[in-house]
Amino acid sequence: MSNVLVRGGAKLTGEVAAQGSKNAALPILAATLLVKEPIRLLNCPRLRDVGNMLHILESLGCTVYRDGNDLVVDSGTATNFVLPTALSRELRSSIFLLGSVLSRFSEADAPYPGGCEIGNRPIDLHLSGLRQLNAEIVEQGGRIRCKGANLTGAVVDFEYPSVGATENIMLAACRANGTTVIRNAACEPEIVDLQGFLCACGFRVKGAGTPTICIEGVKTGHGTSYRIMPDRIVTGTYLIGAAITRGDVAVTDTRPDTVEALLSKLGACGCTVTRYERAVRVAADARVRAVAFTETRPYPGFPTDLQPQLFTLLSIAQGTSVVVENVFENRFKHAQELKKMGADNRILDRTAIITGVGRLHGATVTAHDLRGGAALMLAGLCAEGDTLIEHAERIERGYEQPDRVIGALGGTVERQG
């Protein structure tokens, strides 16, 4: 999926089931190293990022295979504590493995992680947290070398509620001596899902979803079967697809409570929003209205991972909208690409001023990152004519077969090699 051609003009209508959450699956896959018995994961999405994580686990000696729709990971065969350079730099979430590899082998050797270039994502909170658990860490030659034969529980205070750092310290603390308390922890639903998995394996974790998480260290866990939560970002993307094409889409097998920040914005835009126990439906029969002000914040605030998609919707809204990006300073790369399609926006540092236009037109654009690529795909669906998205393989880092899903809803996304 190097390039894709998106044909504009069709309304998205129908139902689509949410895939499993990428942002929940990756730390859970890292957590499989904490036990030496097989783990069966249900609803684990088939994505490039998940595939990269599985290859890293295999390089450490884990046995990984698909059993129908389930994914089985057996880390009982794992023997290696050195993370491969090339794979790790492809995947930002490889940093999660630092805590779990250190816990499993009492040492870990990892390169600095990669991922989308959406801004400065320092790992100092990860490393300072691990040091507070009595890990010895040396940063040299582009690698992070850790030793932790005697990891010990501690009170870890974060200056910022980092999702990745919260999850990494949770993983390192599960088998540490004593009790660890994480304060100012991130509260995202994916952290609650990680806690659910860890508890299913016999570890003692409580408080996820609040700013204080408590982990009581135990020496061993056990195998389990666990269903990964639905992806709230994918859910939100296809709901925005309904709004931007003046369509009517229901996303099923999802959790409406995890996308409330978006649903309130869609309601303010003039969309009809219907919540069900395990589904959400969004319909729009006219051009949406602008939303005066939106800023990205840690959960339960508006998610940075849905900012580019909302940005695109506001690009065709009636009126002027202001969007402030508080999480990643380079997450407006889609703005210039949207201008190629006729959008009217100005970027001032971390603030975007968006004046809605009546219609976008097809153009050749570039997906600079995962969520920006998804935003351009939505733009192409509502544009006049065809839109060619280059480097569209980045979209498949987080969306499972987006061409098939959009096709089932009445849109057209064609792979170009």
C-alpha positions as a Markdown table, in Angstrom:
| # | Residue | x | y | z |
|---|---|---|---|---|
| 1 | Met | 0.0 | 0.0 | 0.0 |
| 2 | Ser | 2.7 | 2.5 | -1.0 |
| 3 | Asn | 0.2 | 4.9 | -2.7 |
| 4 | Val | -3.6 | 4.9 | -2.8 |
| 5 | Leu | -6.1 | 6.6 | -5.0 |
| 6 | Val | -9.1 | 7.9 | -3.2 |
| 7 | Arg | -12.2 | 8.7 | -5.3 |
| 8 | Gly | -14.3 | 11.5 | -4.0 |
| 9 | Gly | -18.0 | 12.2 | -4.0 |
| 10 | Ala | -19.5 | 9.1 | -2.3 |
| 11 | Lys | -21.4 | 9.2 | 1.0 |
| 12 | Leu | -20.2 | 6.7 | 3.5 |
| 13 | Thr | -23.2 | 4.7 | 4.8 |
| 14 | Gly | -23.6 | 1.4 | 6.7 |
| 15 | Glu | -22.0 | -0.4 | 9.6 |
| 16 | Val | -18.5 | -1.4 | 10.4 |
| 17 | Ala | -17.1 | -3.3 | 13.4 |
| 18 | Ala | -14.2 | -1.6 | 15.3 |
| 19 | Gln | -10.9 | -3.5 | 15.1 |
| 20 | Gly | -8.9 | -4.2 | 18.2 |
| 21 | Ser | -6.9 | -1.3 | 19.6 |
| 22 | Lys | -3.4 | -0.8 | 18.3 |
| 23 | Asn | -2.5 | 1.3 | 21.3 |
| 24 | Ala | -3.7 | -1.4 | 23.7 |
| 25 | Ala | -2.3 | -4.3 | 21.8 |
| 26 | Leu | 1.3 | -3.1 | 21.7 |
| 27 | Pro | 2.0 | -2.7 | 25.5 |
| 28 | Ile | 0.0 | -6.0 | 26.1 |
| 29 | Leu | 2.3 | -7.7 | 23.6 |
| 30 | Ala | 5.3 | -6.3 | 25.5 |
| 31 | Ala | 3.7 | -7.6 | 28.7 |
| 32 | Thr | 3.7 | -11.2 | 27.4 |
| 33 | Leu | 7.4 | -11.4 | 28.3 |
| 34 | Leu | 6.5 | -11.2 | 32.0 |
| 35 | Val | 5.2 | -14.8 | 32.0 |
| 36 | Lys | 6.6 | -18.1 | 30.7 |
| 37 | Glu | 3.3 | -19.6 | 29.7 |
| 38 | Pro | 1.3 | -19.2 | 26.4 |
| 39 | Ile | -0.9 | -16.1 | 26.1 |
| 40 | Arg | -3.9 | -16.1 | 23.8 |
| 41 | Leu | -5.0 | -12.7 | 22.6 |
| 42 | Leu | -8.4 | -12.2 | 21.0 |
| 43 | Asn | -9.2 | -9.2 | 18.8 |
| 44 | Cys | -5.6 | -8.4 | 18.2 |
| 45 | Pro | -5.5 | -6.3 | 15.0 |
| 46 | Arg | -3.4 | -7.2 | 11.9 |
| 47 | Leu | -1.4 | -4.1 | 11.5 |
| 48 | Arg | 2.2 | -3.1 | 10.4 |
| 49 | Asp | 3.0 | -1.9 | 14.0 |
| 50 | Val | 1.7 | -5.1 | 15.5 |
| 51 | Gly | 3.6 | -7.1 | 12.9 |
| 52 | Asn | 6.8 | -5.3 | 13.8 |
| 53 | Met | 6.2 | -5.9 | 17.5 |
| 54 | Leu | 5.8 | -9.6 | 16.8 |
| 55 | His | 9.0 | -9.7 | 14.8 |
| 56 | Ile | 10.8 | -8.1 | 17.8 |
| 57 | Leu | 9.4 | -10.7 | 20.2 |
| 58 | Glu | 10.5 | -13.5 | 17.8 |
| 59 | Ser | 14.0 | -12.0 | 17.7 |
| 60 | Leu | 14.0 | -12.3 | 21.5 |
| 61 | Gly | 13.2 | -16.0 | 21.2 |
| 62 | Cys | 9.4 | -15.9 | 21.7 |
| 63 | Thr | 7.1 | -18.3 | 19.7 |
| 64 | Val | 4.4 | -16.4 | 17.9 |
| 65 | Tyr | 1.6 | -17.8 | 15.7 |
| 66 | Arg | -2.0 | -17.1 | 14.6 |
| 67 | Asp | -4.7 | -19.6 | 15.5 |
| 68 | Gly | -7.7 | -18.6 | 13.5 |
| 69 | Asn | -8.5 | -15.1 | 14.6 |
| 70 | Asp | -6.5 | -15.4 | 17.8 |
| 71 | Leu | -2.9 | -14.6 | 18.3 |
| 72 | Val | -0.8 | -16.9 | 20.6 |
| 73 | Val | 2.5 | -15.7 | 22.1 |
| 74 | Asp | 4.7 | -18.1 | 24.1 |
| 75 | Ser | 7.6 | -16.3 | 25.8 |
| 76 | Gly | 8.7 | -19.4 | 27.6 |
| 77 | Thr | 11.4 | -19.9 | 24.8 |
| 78 | Ala | 12.7 | -16.3 | 25.1 |
| 79 | Thr | 16.4 | -16.0 | 25.9 |
| 80 | Asn | 17.6 | -12.8 | 24.4 |
| 81 | Phe | 17.5 | -9.3 | 26.0 |
| 82 | Val | 19.0 | -7.3 | 23.1 |
| 83 | Leu | 16.3 | -5.6 | 21.0 |
| 84 | Pro | 17.1 | -5.5 | 17.2 |
| 85 | Thr | 18.1 | -2.0 | 15.9 |
| 86 | Ala | 16.2 | -1.9 | 12.6 |
| 87 | Leu | 12.9 | -3.2 | 13.8 |
| 88 | Ser | 12.9 | -1.1 | 17.0 |
| 89 | Arg | 13.6 | 2.1 | 15.1 |
| 90 | Glu | 10.5 | 1.3 | 12.9 |
| 91 | Leu | 8.3 | 1.2 | 16.0 |
| 92 | Arg | 8.0 | 3.8 | 18.6 |
| 93 | Ser | 6.3 | 1.4 | 21.0 |
| 94 | Ser | 9.3 | -0.8 | 21.1 |
| 95 | Ile | 10.2 | 1.3 | 24.1 |
| 96 | Phe | 7.6 | -0.6 | 26.1 |
| 97 | Leu | 9.8 | -3.7 | 25.9 |
| 98 | Leu | 12.5 | -2.0 | 28.0 |
| 99 | Gly | 10.5 | -2.5 | 31.2 |
| 100 | Ser | 9.3 | -6.0 | 30.4 |
| 101 | Val | 12.7 | -7.2 | 29.1 |
| 102 | Leu | 14.5 | -5.8 | 32.1 |
| 103 | Ser | 12.0 | -7.4 | 34.4 |
| 104 | Arg | 12.3 | -10.8 | 32.7 |
| 105 | Phe | 16.1 | -11.0 | 32.2 |
| 106 | Ser | 17.4 | -8.5 | 34.8 |
| 107 | Glu | 19.0 | -6.6 | 31.9 |
| 108 | Ala | 17.9 | -5.0 | 28.6 |
| 109 | Asp | 19.8 | -3.5 | 25.6 |
| 110 | Ala | 17.7 | -1.4 | 23.3 |
| 111 | Pro | 18.2 | 1.3 | 20.6 |
| 112 | Tyr | 16.3 | 4.6 | 20.8 |
| 113 | Pro | 12.9 | 3.9 | 19.4 |
| 114 | Gly | 11.5 | 5.2 | 16.1 |
| 115 | Gly | 7.9 | 5.8 | 14.8 |
| 116 | Cys | 6.1 | 8.7 | 13.1 |
| 117 | Glu | 7.9 | 12.0 | 13.0 |
| 118 | Ile | 5.2 | 14.0 | 14.7 |
| 119 | Gly | 7.4 | 15.9 | 17.2 |
| 120 | Asn | 9.7 | 15.5 | 20.1 |
| 121 | Arg | 8.8 | 12.4 | 22.2 |
| 122 | Pro | 11.5 | 12.2 | 24.8 |
| 123 | Ile | 11.9 | 9.0 | 26.8 |
| 124 | Asp | 13.4 | 10.7 | 29.9 |
| 125 | Leu | 10.3 | 9.9 | 31.9 |
| 126 | His | 10.7 | 6.2 | 31.0 |
| 127 | Leu | 14.3 | 6.2 | 32.1 |
| 128 | Ser | 13.9 | 8.2 | 35.2 |
| 129 | Gly | 11.0 | 6.0 | 36.3 |
| 130 | Leu | 13.1 | 2.9 | 35.8 |
| 131 | Arg | 16.0 | 4.4 | 37.7 |
| 132 | Gln | 13.7 | 5.0 | 40.6 |
| 133 | Leu | 13.0 | 1.3 | 40.6 |
| 134 | Asn | 16.7 | 0.7 | 41.1 |
| 135 | Ala | 17.7 | 0.1 | 37.5 |
| 136 | Glu | 21.1 | 1.0 | 36.4 |
| 137 | Ile | 21.0 | 2.7 | 33.0 |
| 138 | Val | 23.8 | 3.8 | 30.6 |
| 139 | Glu | 23.0 | 5.7 | 27.4 |
| 140 | Gln | 25.8 | 5.3 | 24.9 |
| 141 | Gly | 26.3 | 4.9 | 21.1 |
| 142 | Gly | 22.6 | 5.3 | 20.3 |
| 143 | Arg | 21.6 | 2.5 | 22.7 |
| 144 | Ile | 20.1 | 2.2 | 26.1 |
| 145 | Arg | 21.7 | -0.4 | 28.4 |
| 146 | Cys | 19.9 | -1.4 | 31.6 |
| 147 | Lys | 20.7 | -3.6 | 34.5 |
| 148 | Gly | 18.1 | -4.5 | 37.1 |
| 149 | Ala | 18.9 | -7.6 | 39.1 |
| 150 | Asn | 17.2 | -6.1 | 42.1 |
| 151 | Leu | 14.3 | -4.0 | 40.9 |
| 152 | Thr | 12.6 | -2.5 | 43.9 |
| 153 | Gly | 9.2 | -0.8 | 44.3 |
| 154 | Ala | 9.1 | 3.0 | 44.7 |
| 155 | Val | 6.9 | 6.1 | 44.4 |
| 156 | Val | 7.3 | 7.4 | 40.9 |
| 157 | Asp | 6.0 | 10.9 | 40.3 |
| 158 | Phe | 5.6 | 12.0 | 36.7 |
| 159 | Glu | 5.9 | 15.6 | 35.7 |
| 160 | Tyr | 3.5 | 14.9 | 32.8 |
| 161 | Pro | 1.0 | 12.0 | 32.5 |
| 162 | Ser | 2.8 | 10.2 | 29.7 |
| 163 | Val | 1.0 | 7.1 | 28.4 |
| 164 | Gly | 4.1 | 5.3 | 27.4 |
| 165 | Ala | 6.0 | 6.0 | 30.5 |
| 166 | Thr | 3.1 | 4.9 | 32.7 |
| 167 | Glu | 2.8 | 1.6 | 30.9 |
| 168 | Asn | 6.5 | 1.0 | 30.9 |
| 169 | Ile | 6.8 | 1.5 | 34.7 |
| 170 | Met | 3.7 | -0.7 | 35.2 |
| 171 | Leu | 5.5 | -3.5 | 33.3 |
| 172 | Ala | 8.8 | -3.1 | 35.1 |
| 173 | Ala | 7.1 | -3.0 | 38.5 |
| 174 | Cys | 5.0 | -6.2 | 38.2 |
| 175 | Arg | 7.9 | -8.5 | 39.3 |
| 176 | Ala | 9.8 | -6.0 | 41.3 |
| 177 | Asn | 10.4 | -6.3 | 45.1 |
| 178 | Gly | 7.8 | -4.5 | 47.0 |
| 179 | Thr | 5.1 | -2.0 | 46.0 |
| 180 | Thr | 5.3 | 0.7 | 43.3 |
| 181 | Val | 3.0 | 3.7 | 43.2 |
| 182 | Ile | 2.8 | 5.8 | 40.1 |
| 183 | Arg | 1.5 | 9.3 | 40.7 |
| 184 | Asn | 0.2 | 11.7 | 37.9 |
| 185 | Ala | -0.2 | 8.5 | 35.8 |
| 186 | Ala | -1.9 | 8.8 | 32.4 |
| 187 | Cys | -5.6 | 7.8 | 32.5 |
| 188 | Glu | -6.2 | 6.5 | 28.9 |
| 189 | Pro | -8.5 | 3.5 | 28.4 |
| 190 | Glu | -5.6 | 1.5 | 27.0 |
| 191 | Ile | -3.8 | 1.7 | 30.3 |
| 192 | Val | -7.0 | 0.3 | 31.9 |
| 193 | Asp | -6.8 | -2.5 | 29.3 |
| 194 | Leu | -3.2 | -3.2 | 30.2 |
| 195 | Gln | -4.1 | -3.5 | 33.9 |
| 196 | Gly | -6.9 | -5.9 | 32.9 |
| 197 | Phe | -4.4 | -8.1 | 31.1 |
| 198 | Leu | -1.8 | -8.0 | 33.8 |
| 199 | Cys | -4.4 | -8.9 | 36.5 |
| 200 | Ala | -5.6 | -11.8 | 34.2 |
| 201 | Cys | -2.0 | -13.0 | 34.3 |
| 202 | Gly | -2.0 | -13.0 | 38.1 |
| 203 | Phe | -0.2 | -9.7 | 38.7 |
| 204 | Arg | -1.5 | -7.2 | 41.3 |
| 205 | Val | -2.3 | -3.9 | 39.7 |
| 206 | Lys | -5.0 | -1.4 | 40.6 |
| 207 | Gly | -5.9 | 2.2 | 40.0 |
| 208 | Ala | -5.5 | 2.3 | 36.2 |
| 209 | Gly | -7.8 | 5.0 | 34.8 |
| 210 | Thr | -7.0 | 7.3 | 37.7 |
| 211 | Pro | -3.9 | 9.4 | 38.4 |
| 212 | Thr | -2.6 | 6.9 | 40.9 |
| 213 | Ile | -1.7 | 3.4 | 40.0 |
| 214 | Cys | -0.5 | 0.8 | 42.6 |
| 215 | Ile | 1.5 | -2.3 | 41.6 |
| 216 | Glu | 2.4 | -4.9 | 44.2 |
| 217 | Gly | 5.3 | -6.9 | 42.9 |
| 218 | Val | 4.9 | -10.7 | 42.5 |
| 219 | Lys | 7.6 | -13.1 | 41.2 |
| 220 | Thr | 5.6 | -15.1 | 38.7 |
| 221 | Gly | 2.5 | -14.7 | 36.5 |
| 222 | His | 0.7 | -17.3 | 34.4 |
| 223 | Gly | -0.8 | -17.7 | 31.0 |
| 224 | Thr | -4.2 | -16.4 | 30.1 |
| 225 | Ser | -6.7 | -15.6 | 27.3 |
| 226 | Tyr | -7.5 | -12.0 | 26.9 |
| 227 | Arg | -9.7 | -9.9 | 24.6 |
| 228 | Ile | -8.1 | -6.6 | 23.5 |
| 229 | Met | -10.4 | -3.5 | 23.7 |
| 230 | Pro | -11.8 | -1.9 | 20.6 |
| 231 | Asp | -9.8 | 0.9 | 18.9 |
| 232 | Arg | -11.3 | 4.3 | 19.9 |
| 233 | Ile | -9.2 | 6.2 | 17.3 |
| 234 | Val | -10.3 | 4.0 | 14.4 |
| 235 | Thr | -13.9 | 4.3 | 15.7 |
| 236 | Gly | -13.5 | 8.1 | 15.7 |
| 237 | Thr | -12.0 | 8.1 | 12.2 |
| 238 | Tyr | -14.9 | 6.3 | 10.6 |
| 239 | Leu | -17.4 | 8.4 | 12.4 |
| 240 | Ile | -15.7 | 11.5 | 11.1 |
| 241 | Gly | -15.9 | 9.9 | 7.7 |
| 242 | Ala | -19.7 | 9.9 | 8.0 |
| 243 | Ala | -19.7 | 13.6 | 8.9 |
| 244 | Ile | -17.3 | 14.7 | 6.2 |
| 245 | Thr | -19.2 | 12.9 | 3.4 |
| 246 | Arg | -22.6 | 13.8 | 4.7 |
| 247 | Gly | -23.3 | 10.1 | 5.2 |
| 248 | Asp | -24.6 | 7.8 | 8.0 |
| 249 | Val | -22.2 | 5.3 | 9.6 |
| 250 | Ala | -22.6 | 3.1 | 12.7 |
| 251 | Val | -19.4 | 1.7 | 14.3 |
| 252 | Thr | -20.3 | -1.5 | 16.2 |
| 253 | Asp | -18.3 | -3.6 | 18.7 |
| 254 | Thr | -16.9 | -0.4 | 20.2 |
| 255 | Arg | -17.1 | 1.6 | 23.4 |
| 256 | Pro | -18.9 | 4.9 | 23.1 |
| 257 | Asp | -17.5 | 6.1 | 26.5 |
| 258 | Thr | -14.0 | 6.2 | 25.1 |
| 259 | Val | -14.9 | 8.6 | 22.3 |
| 260 | Glu | -17.0 | 11.1 | 24.2 |
| 261 | Ala | -14.6 | 14.0 | 23.5 |
| 262 | Leu | -15.1 | 13.5 | 19.8 |
| 263 | Leu | -18.8 | 12.9 | 19.9 |
| 264 | Ser | -19.4 | 16.2 | 21.7 |
| 265 | Lys | -17.5 | 18.0 | 18.8 |
| 266 | Leu | -19.5 | 16.1 | 16.2 |
| 267 | Gly | -22.7 | 17.1 | 17.9 |
| 268 | Ala | -21.5 | 20.7 | 18.0 |
| 269 | Cys | -20.9 | 20.5 | 14.3 |
| 270 | Gly | -24.5 | 19.7 | 13.7 |
| 271 | Cys | -24.2 | 15.9 | 13.3 |
| 272 | Thr | -26.8 | 13.5 | 14.7 |
| 273 | Val | -25.1 | 11.3 | 17.2 |
| 274 | Thr | -26.7 | 8.2 | 18.6 |
| 275 | Arg | -25.0 | 6.2 | 21.4 |
| 276 | Tyr | -25.8 | 2.5 | 22.0 |
| 277 | Glu | -24.3 | 0.1 | 24.6 |
| 278 | Arg | -21.7 | -1.2 | 22.1 |
| 279 | Ala | -22.1 | 1.1 | 19.1 |
| 280 | Val | -22.2 | 4.7 | 17.9 |
| 281 | Arg | -23.9 | 6.1 | 14.9 |
| 282 | Val | -23.2 | 9.5 | 13.3 |
| 283 | Ala | -25.2 | 11.0 | 10.5 |
| 284 | Ala | -24.9 | 14.3 | 8.7 |
| 285 | Asp | -27.3 | 15.5 | 5.9 |
| 286 | Ala | -25.8 | 18.9 | 5.4 |
| 287 | Arg | -22.5 | 20.8 | 5.6 |
| 288 | Val | -21.2 | 20.8 | 9.1 |
| 289 | Arg | -20.7 | 23.9 | 11.3 |
| 290 | Ala | -17.4 | 25.2 | 12.5 |
| 291 | Val | -16.3 | 24.5 | 16.1 |
| 292 | Ala | -14.9 | 27.6 | 17.7 |
| 293 | Phe | -12.1 | 26.0 | 19.8 |
| 294 | Thr | -10.6 | 22.6 | 20.2 |
| 295 | Glu | -7.4 | 21.7 | 22.1 |
| 296 | Thr | -5.7 | 18.3 | 22.4 |
| 297 | Arg | -5.2 | 17.1 | 26.0 |
| 298 | Pro | -4.5 | 13.8 | 27.8 |
| 299 | Tyr | -7.5 | 11.6 | 28.3 |
| 300 | Pro | -10.4 | 12.4 | 28.9 |
| 301 | Gly | -9.5 | 15.5 | 26.8 |
| 302 | Phe | -9.6 | 15.6 | 23.0 |
| 303 | Pro | -7.1 | 13.0 | 21.7 |
| 304 | Thr | -4.1 | 14.1 | 19.7 |
| 305 | Asp | -4.6 | 11.0 | 17.5 |
| 306 | Leu | -7.9 | 12.4 | 16.3 |
| 307 | Gln | -6.8 | 16.0 | 15.8 |
| 308 | Pro | -5.8 | 15.6 | 12.1 |
| 309 | Gln | -9.1 | 13.9 | 11.2 |
| 310 | Leu | -11.1 | 16.6 | 13.0 |
| 311 | Phe | -8.9 | 19.3 | 11.3 |
| 312 | Thr | -9.9 | 17.9 | 7.9 |
| 313 | Leu | -13.6 | 18.0 | 8.8 |
| 314 | Leu | -13.3 | 21.6 | 10.0 |
| 315 | Ser | -11.7 | 22.4 | 6.7 |
| 316 | Ile | -15.0 | 22.1 | 5.0 |
| 317 | Ala | -17.2 | 23.5 | 7.8 |
| 318 | Gln | -19.2 | 26.7 | 7.7 |
| 319 | Gly | -17.2 | 29.3 | 9.6 |
| 320 | Thr | -13.8 | 29.5 | 11.3 |
| 321 | Ser | -12.3 | 27.0 | 13.8 |
| 322 | Val | -9.3 | 27.2 | 16.0 |
| 323 | Val | -7.4 | 24.0 | 16.9 |
| 324 | Val | -4.5 | 23.9 | 19.5 |
| 325 | Glu | -2.2 | 21.0 | 19.5 |
| 326 | Asn | -0.8 | 20.6 | 23.1 |
| 327 | Val | 0.8 | 17.1 | 22.8 |
| 328 | Phe | 3.0 | 16.9 | 19.7 |
| 329 | Glu | 4.5 | 20.1 | 18.2 |
| 330 | Asn | 4.9 | 18.7 | 14.7 |
| 331 | Arg | 1.4 | 17.3 | 14.3 |
| 332 | Phe | 0.2 | 19.8 | 11.7 |
| 333 | Lys | 2.0 | 18.4 | 8.7 |
| 334 | His | -1.3 | 17.5 | 7.2 |
| 335 | Ala | -2.2 | 21.2 | 7.0 |
| 336 | Gln | 0.1 | 22.0 | 4.1 |
| 337 | Glu | -1.2 | 18.8 | 2.3 |
| 338 | Leu | -4.8 | 19.9 | 2.7 |
| 339 | Lys | -3.9 | 23.3 | 1.2 |
| 340 | Lys | -3.0 | 21.4 | -2.0 |
| 341 | Met | -6.7 | 20.3 | -2.0 |
| 342 | Gly | -8.0 | 23.8 | -1.5 |
| 343 | Ala | -8.2 | 24.1 | 2.3 |
| 344 | Asp | -7.7 | 27.4 | 4.0 |
| 345 | Asn | -5.6 | 27.2 | 7.1 |
| 346 | Arg | -2.9 | 29.1 | 9.0 |
| 347 | Ile | -0.5 | 27.6 | 11.5 |
| 348 | Leu | 0.9 | 29.7 | 14.2 |
| 349 | Asp | 3.3 | 27.6 | 16.4 |
| 350 | Arg | 0.9 | 25.0 | 17.9 |
| 351 | Thr | -2.3 | 26.8 | 16.9 |
| 352 | Ala | -4.2 | 26.3 | 13.6 |
| 353 | Ile | -6.8 | 28.7 | 12.3 |
| 354 | Ile | -9.1 | 26.9 | 9.9 |
| 355 | Thr | -11.5 | 28.7 | 7.6 |
| 356 | Gly | -13.9 | 26.2 | 6.1 |
| 357 | Val | -14.3 | 26.1 | 2.3 |
| 358 | Gly | -17.3 | 24.8 | 0.4 |
| 359 | Arg | -15.4 | 21.9 | -1.1 |
| 360 | Leu | -12.0 | 20.3 | -1.4 |
| 361 | His | -10.6 | 19.1 | -4.8 |
| 362 | Gly | -8.5 | 16.1 | -5.6 |
| 363 | Ala | -4.7 | 16.4 | -5.6 |
| 364 | Thr | -1.5 | 14.5 | -5.1 |
| 365 | Val | -0.6 | 14.6 | -1.4 |
| 366 | Thr | 1.8 | 12.9 | 1.0 |
| 367 | Ala | 1.0 | 11.0 | 4.2 |
| 368 | His | 3.7 | 12.2 | 6.6 |
| 369 | Asp | 2.5 | 10.1 | 9.5 |
| 370 | Leu | -0.2 | 7.6 | 10.4 |
| 371 | Arg | -3.0 | 9.9 | 11.6 |
| 372 | Gly | -2.2 | 12.6 | 9.0 |
| 373 | Gly | -2.5 | 9.9 | 6.4 |
| 374 | Ala | -6.0 | 8.9 | 7.7 |
| 375 | Ala | -7.0 | 12.6 | 7.6 |
| 376 | Leu | -6.0 | 12.9 | 3.9 |
| 377 | Met | -7.9 | 9.7 | 3.1 |
| 378 | Leu | -11.0 | 11.4 | 4.6 |
| 379 | Ala | -10.3 | 14.5 | 2.7 |
| 380 | Gly | -10.1 | 12.5 | -0.5 |
| 381 | Leu | -13.5 | 10.9 | 0.1 |
| 382 | Cys | -15.2 | 14.3 | 0.3 |
| 383 | Ala | -13.2 | 16.0 | -2.5 |
| 384 | Glu | -14.2 | 16.6 | -6.1 |
| 385 | Gly | -12.2 | 14.2 | -8.3 |
| 386 | Asp | -9.5 | 11.8 | -7.3 |
| 387 | Thr | -6.8 | 12.2 | -4.7 |
| 388 | Leu | -3.5 | 10.3 | -4.8 |
| 389 | Ile | -1.9 | 9.7 | -1.4 |
| 390 | Glu | 1.8 | 8.9 | -1.5 |
| 391 | His | 3.4 | 6.9 | 1.3 |
| 392 | Ala | 0.0 | 5.6 | 2.3 |
| 393 | Glu | 1.6 | 2.5 | 3.8 |
| 394 | Arg | 1.8 | 4.6 | 6.9 |
| 395 | Ile | -2.0 | 4.5 | 7.3 |
| 396 | Glu | -1.8 | 0.7 | 7.7 |
| 397 | Arg | 0.3 | 1.1 | 10.8 |
| 398 | Gly | -3.0 | 1.8 | 12.6 |
| 399 | Tyr | -5.9 | 0.8 | 10.3 |
| 400 | Glu | -6.7 | -2.7 | 9.3 |
| 401 | Gln | -7.5 | -3.0 | 5.6 |
| 402 | Pro | -8.9 | 0.6 | 5.3 |
| 403 | Asp | -9.6 | 0.1 | 1.6 |
| 404 | Arg | -11.9 | -2.8 | 2.4 |
| 405 | Val | -13.6 | -1.0 | 5.2 |
| 406 | Ile | -14.3 | 2.1 | 3.2 |
| 407 | Gly | -15.4 | 0.0 | 0.3 |
| 408 | Ala | -18.0 | -1.7 | 2.4 |
| 409 | Leu | -19.3 | 1.7 | 3.4 |
| 410 | Gly | -19.6 | 2.8 | -0.2 |
| 411 | Gly | -16.4 | 4.7 | -0.7 |
| 412 | Thr | -13.5 | 3.9 | -3.0 |
| 413 | Val | -9.8 | 3.6 | -1.9 |
| 414 | Glu | -7.6 | 1.8 | -4.5 |
| 415 | Arg | -4.1 | 0.5 | -3.9 |
| 416 | Gln | -1.5 | 1.7 | -6.4 |
| 417 | Gly | 1.2 | -0.9 | -5.7 |
